[in-house]
PDB file of C-alpha atoms in Angstrom:
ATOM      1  CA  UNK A   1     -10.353   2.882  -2.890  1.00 36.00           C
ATOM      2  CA  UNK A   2     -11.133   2.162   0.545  1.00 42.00           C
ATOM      3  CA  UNK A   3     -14.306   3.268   1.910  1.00 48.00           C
ATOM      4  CA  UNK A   4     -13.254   5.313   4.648  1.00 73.00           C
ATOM      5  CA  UNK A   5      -9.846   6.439   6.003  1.00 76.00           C
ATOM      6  CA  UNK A   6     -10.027   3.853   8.833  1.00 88.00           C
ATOM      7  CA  UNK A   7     -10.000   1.080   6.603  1.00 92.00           C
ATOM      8  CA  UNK A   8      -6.494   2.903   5.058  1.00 91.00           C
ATOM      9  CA  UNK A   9      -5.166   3.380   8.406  1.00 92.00           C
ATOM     10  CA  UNK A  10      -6.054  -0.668   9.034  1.00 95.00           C
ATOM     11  CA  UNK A  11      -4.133  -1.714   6.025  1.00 96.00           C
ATOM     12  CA  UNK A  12      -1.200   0.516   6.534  1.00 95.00           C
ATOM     13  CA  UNK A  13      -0.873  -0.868  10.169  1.00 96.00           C
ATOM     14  CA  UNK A  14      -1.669  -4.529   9.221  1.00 98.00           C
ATOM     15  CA  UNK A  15       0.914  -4.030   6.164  1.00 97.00           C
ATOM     16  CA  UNK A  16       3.670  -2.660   8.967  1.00 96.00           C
ATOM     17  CA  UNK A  17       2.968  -5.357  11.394  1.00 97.00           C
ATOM     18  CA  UNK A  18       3.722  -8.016   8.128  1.00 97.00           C
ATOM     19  CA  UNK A  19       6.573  -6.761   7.622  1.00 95.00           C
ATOM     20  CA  UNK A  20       8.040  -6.889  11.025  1.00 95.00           C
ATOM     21  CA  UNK A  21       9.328 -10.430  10.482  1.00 91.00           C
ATOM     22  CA  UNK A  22      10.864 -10.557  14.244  1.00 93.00           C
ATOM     23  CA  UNK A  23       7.470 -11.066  15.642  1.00 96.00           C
ATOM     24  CA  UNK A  24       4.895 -13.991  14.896  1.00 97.00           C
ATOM     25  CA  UNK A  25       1.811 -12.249  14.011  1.00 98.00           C
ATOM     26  CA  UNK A  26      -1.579 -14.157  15.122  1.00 98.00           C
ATOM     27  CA  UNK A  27      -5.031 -12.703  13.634  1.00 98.00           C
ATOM     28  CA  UNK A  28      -5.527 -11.675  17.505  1.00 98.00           C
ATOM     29  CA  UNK A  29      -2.091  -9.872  17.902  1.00 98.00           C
ATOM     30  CA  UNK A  30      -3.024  -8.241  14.618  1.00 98.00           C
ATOM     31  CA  UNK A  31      -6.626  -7.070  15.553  1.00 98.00           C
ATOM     32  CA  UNK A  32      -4.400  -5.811  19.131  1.00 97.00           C
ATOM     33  CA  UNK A  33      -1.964  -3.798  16.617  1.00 97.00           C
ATOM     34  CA  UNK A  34      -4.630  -2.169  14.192  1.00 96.00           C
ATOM     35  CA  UNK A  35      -6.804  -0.817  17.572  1.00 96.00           C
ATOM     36  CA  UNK A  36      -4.206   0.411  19.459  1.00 95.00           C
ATOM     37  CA  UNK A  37      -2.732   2.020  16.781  1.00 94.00           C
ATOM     38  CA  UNK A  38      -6.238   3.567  15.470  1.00 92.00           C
ATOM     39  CA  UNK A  39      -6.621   4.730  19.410  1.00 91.00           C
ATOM     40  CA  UNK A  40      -3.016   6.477  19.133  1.00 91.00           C
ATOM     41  CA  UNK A  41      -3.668   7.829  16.262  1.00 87.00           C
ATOM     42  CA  UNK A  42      -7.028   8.587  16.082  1.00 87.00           C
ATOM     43  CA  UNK A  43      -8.263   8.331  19.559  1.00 88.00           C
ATOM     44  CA  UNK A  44     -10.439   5.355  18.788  1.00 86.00           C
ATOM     45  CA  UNK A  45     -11.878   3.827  22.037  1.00 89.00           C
ATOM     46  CA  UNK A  46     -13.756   0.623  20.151  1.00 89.00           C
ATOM     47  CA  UNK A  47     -10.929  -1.057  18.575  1.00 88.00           C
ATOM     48  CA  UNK A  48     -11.732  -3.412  15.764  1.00 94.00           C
ATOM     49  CA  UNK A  49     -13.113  -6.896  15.537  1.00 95.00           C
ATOM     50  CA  UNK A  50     -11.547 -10.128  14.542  1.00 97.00           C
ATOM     51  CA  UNK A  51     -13.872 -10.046  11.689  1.00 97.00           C
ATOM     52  CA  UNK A  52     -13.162  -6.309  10.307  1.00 96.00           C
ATOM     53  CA  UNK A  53      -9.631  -7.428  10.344  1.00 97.00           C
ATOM     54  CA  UNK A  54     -10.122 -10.741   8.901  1.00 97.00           C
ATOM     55  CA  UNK A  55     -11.702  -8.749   5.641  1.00 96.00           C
ATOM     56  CA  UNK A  56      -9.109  -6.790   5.962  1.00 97.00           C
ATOM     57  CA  UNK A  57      -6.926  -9.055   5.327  1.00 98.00           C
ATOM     58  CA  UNK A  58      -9.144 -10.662   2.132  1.00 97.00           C
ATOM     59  CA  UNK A  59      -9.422  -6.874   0.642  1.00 95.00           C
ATOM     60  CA  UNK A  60      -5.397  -7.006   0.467  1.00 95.00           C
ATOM     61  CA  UNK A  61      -5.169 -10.262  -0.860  1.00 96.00           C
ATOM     62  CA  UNK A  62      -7.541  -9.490  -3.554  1.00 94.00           C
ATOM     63  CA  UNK A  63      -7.284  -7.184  -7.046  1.00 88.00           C
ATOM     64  CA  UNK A  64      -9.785  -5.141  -5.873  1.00 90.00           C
ATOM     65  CA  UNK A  65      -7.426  -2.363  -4.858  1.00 86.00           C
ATOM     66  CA  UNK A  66      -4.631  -3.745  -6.697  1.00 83.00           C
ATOM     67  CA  UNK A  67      -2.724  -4.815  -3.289  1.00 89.00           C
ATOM     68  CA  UNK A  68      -2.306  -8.351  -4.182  1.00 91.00           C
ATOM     69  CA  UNK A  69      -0.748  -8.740  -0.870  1.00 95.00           C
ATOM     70  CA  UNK A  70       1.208 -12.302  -0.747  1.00 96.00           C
ATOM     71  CA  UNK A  71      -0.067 -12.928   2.880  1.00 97.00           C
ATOM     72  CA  UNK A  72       0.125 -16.260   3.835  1.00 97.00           C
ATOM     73  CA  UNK A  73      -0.741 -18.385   7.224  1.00 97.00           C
ATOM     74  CA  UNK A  74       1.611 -20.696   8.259  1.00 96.00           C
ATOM     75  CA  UNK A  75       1.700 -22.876  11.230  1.00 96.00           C
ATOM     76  CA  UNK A  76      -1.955 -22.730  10.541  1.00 96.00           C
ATOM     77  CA  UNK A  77      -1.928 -20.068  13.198  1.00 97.00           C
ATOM     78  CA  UNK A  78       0.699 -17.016  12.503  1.00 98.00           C
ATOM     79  CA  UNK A  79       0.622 -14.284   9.357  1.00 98.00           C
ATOM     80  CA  UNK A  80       3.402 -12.833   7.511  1.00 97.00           C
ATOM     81  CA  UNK A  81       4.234 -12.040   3.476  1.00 97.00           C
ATOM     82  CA  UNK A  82       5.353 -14.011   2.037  1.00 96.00           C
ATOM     83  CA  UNK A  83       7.739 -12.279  -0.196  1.00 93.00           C
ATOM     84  CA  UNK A  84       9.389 -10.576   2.933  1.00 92.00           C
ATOM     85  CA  UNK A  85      10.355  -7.696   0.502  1.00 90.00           C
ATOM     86  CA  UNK A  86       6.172  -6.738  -0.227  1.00 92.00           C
ATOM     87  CA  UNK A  87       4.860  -3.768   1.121  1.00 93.00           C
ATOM     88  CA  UNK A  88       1.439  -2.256   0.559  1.00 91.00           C
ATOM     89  CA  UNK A  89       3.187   1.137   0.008  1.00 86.00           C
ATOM     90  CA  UNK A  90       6.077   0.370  -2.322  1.00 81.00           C
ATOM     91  CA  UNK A  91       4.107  -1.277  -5.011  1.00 66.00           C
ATOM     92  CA  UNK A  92       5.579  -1.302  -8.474  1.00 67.00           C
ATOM     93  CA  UNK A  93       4.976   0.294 -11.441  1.00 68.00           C
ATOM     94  CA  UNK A  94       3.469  -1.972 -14.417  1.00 71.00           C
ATOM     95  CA  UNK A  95       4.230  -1.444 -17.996  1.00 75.00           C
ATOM     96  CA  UNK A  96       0.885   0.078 -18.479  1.00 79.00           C
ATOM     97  CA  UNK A  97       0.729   2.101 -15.406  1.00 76.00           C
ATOM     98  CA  UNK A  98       3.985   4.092 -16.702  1.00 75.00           C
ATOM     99  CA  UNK A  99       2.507   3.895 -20.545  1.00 79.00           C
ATOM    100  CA  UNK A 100      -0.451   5.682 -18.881  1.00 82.00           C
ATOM    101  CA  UNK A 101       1.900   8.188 -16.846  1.00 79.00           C
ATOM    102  CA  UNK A 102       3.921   9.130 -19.730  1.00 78.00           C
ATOM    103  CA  UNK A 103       0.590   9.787 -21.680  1.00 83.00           C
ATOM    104  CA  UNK A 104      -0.666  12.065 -19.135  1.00 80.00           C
ATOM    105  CA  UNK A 105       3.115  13.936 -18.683  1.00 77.00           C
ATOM    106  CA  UNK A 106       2.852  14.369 -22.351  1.00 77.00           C
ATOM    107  CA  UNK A 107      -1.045  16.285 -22.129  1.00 76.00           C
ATOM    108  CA  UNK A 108       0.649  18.373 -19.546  1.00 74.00           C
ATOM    109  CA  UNK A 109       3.404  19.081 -21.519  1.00 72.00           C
ATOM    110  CA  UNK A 110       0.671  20.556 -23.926  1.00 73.00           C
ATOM    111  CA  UNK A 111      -0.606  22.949 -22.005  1.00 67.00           C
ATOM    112  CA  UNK A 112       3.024  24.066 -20.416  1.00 64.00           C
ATOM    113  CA  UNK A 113       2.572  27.564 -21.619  1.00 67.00           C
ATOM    114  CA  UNK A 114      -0.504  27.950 -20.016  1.00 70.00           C
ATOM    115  CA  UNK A 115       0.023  30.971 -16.506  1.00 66.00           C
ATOM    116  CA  UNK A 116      -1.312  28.135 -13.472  1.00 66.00           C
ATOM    117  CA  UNK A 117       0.866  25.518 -15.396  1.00 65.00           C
ATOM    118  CA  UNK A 118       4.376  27.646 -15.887  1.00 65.00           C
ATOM    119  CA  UNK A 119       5.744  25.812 -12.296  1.00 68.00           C
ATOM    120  CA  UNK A 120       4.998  22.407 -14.077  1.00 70.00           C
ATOM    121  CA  UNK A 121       8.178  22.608 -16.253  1.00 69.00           C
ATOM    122  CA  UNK A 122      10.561  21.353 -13.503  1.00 71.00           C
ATOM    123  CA  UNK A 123       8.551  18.480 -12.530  1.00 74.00           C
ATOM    124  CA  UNK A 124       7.776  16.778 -15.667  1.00 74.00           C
ATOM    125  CA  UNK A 125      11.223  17.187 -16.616  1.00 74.00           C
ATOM    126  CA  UNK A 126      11.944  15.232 -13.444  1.00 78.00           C
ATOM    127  CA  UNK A 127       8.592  12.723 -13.954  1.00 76.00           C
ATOM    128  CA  UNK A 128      10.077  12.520 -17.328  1.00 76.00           C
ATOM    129  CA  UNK A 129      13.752  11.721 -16.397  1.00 77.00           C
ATOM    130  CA  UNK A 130      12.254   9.129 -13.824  1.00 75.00           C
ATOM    131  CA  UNK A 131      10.041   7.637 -16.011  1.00 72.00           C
ATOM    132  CA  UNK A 132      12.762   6.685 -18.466  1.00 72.00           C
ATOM    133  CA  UNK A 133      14.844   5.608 -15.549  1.00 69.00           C
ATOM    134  CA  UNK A 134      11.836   2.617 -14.760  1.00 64.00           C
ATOM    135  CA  UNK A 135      11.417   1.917 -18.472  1.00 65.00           C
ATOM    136  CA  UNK A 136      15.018   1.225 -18.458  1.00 65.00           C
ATOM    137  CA  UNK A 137      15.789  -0.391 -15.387  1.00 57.00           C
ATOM    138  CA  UNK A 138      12.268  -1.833 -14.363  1.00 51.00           C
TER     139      UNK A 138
END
């Protein structure tokens, strides 16, 4: 997880900016993008440094919070993905991850009957329905 919501807010905009393949995104016009959107949206004067976004950039290509993100430099100078269909935010499901899900639809199946849980019906019928839908199809 990221340590603070700024660094969320960083990858988000550095993710949107990636994925805008009609521009030609330098490490300086991305450090431009991630302050002014962090002043728009958060009224953040200071802006960021090359460096922050720089690590950025490592913390999305790495495991560490499961991004993975194929960024690439080419033209030793401009960033992009470089599977132009890779987004931060639509990540996929892995086996495990909806072996894990269906495990924890199945506890709250359990405890259905329970008054606070009585709502919960509907949606793991739905979380249910979906997850069969990804085992099939994913």
């Amino acid at each position: 997880m990221p340590v603070n919501k700024n660094a969320l807010l960083r990858y988000k905009i550095i993710d949107r900016s990636l994925r805008n393949r009609y521009r030609r995104w330098t490490i300086e016009d991305l450090v431009d993008a991630v302050s002014d959107a962090l002043y728009d949206m958060e009224g953040i004067q200071k802006g960021v440094s090359l460096r922050t976004v720089q690590a950025d950039i490592q913390m999305m290509r790495s495991d560490k919070l499961g991004y993975n993100a194929p960024i690439e430099v080419y033209d030793q100078k401009f960033y992009r993905y470089a599977d132009p269909n890779y987004s931060i935010t639509e990540l996929p499901l892995t086996k495990e991850d909806v072996r894990l899900i269906d495990k924890a639809v199945d506890l709250l199946a359990k405890a259905e009957g329970q008054p606070e849980l009585q709502a919960t019906g509907r949606v793991l019928k739905r979380v249910r329905k979906r997850l069969i839908a990804i085992l099939n199809f994913g």
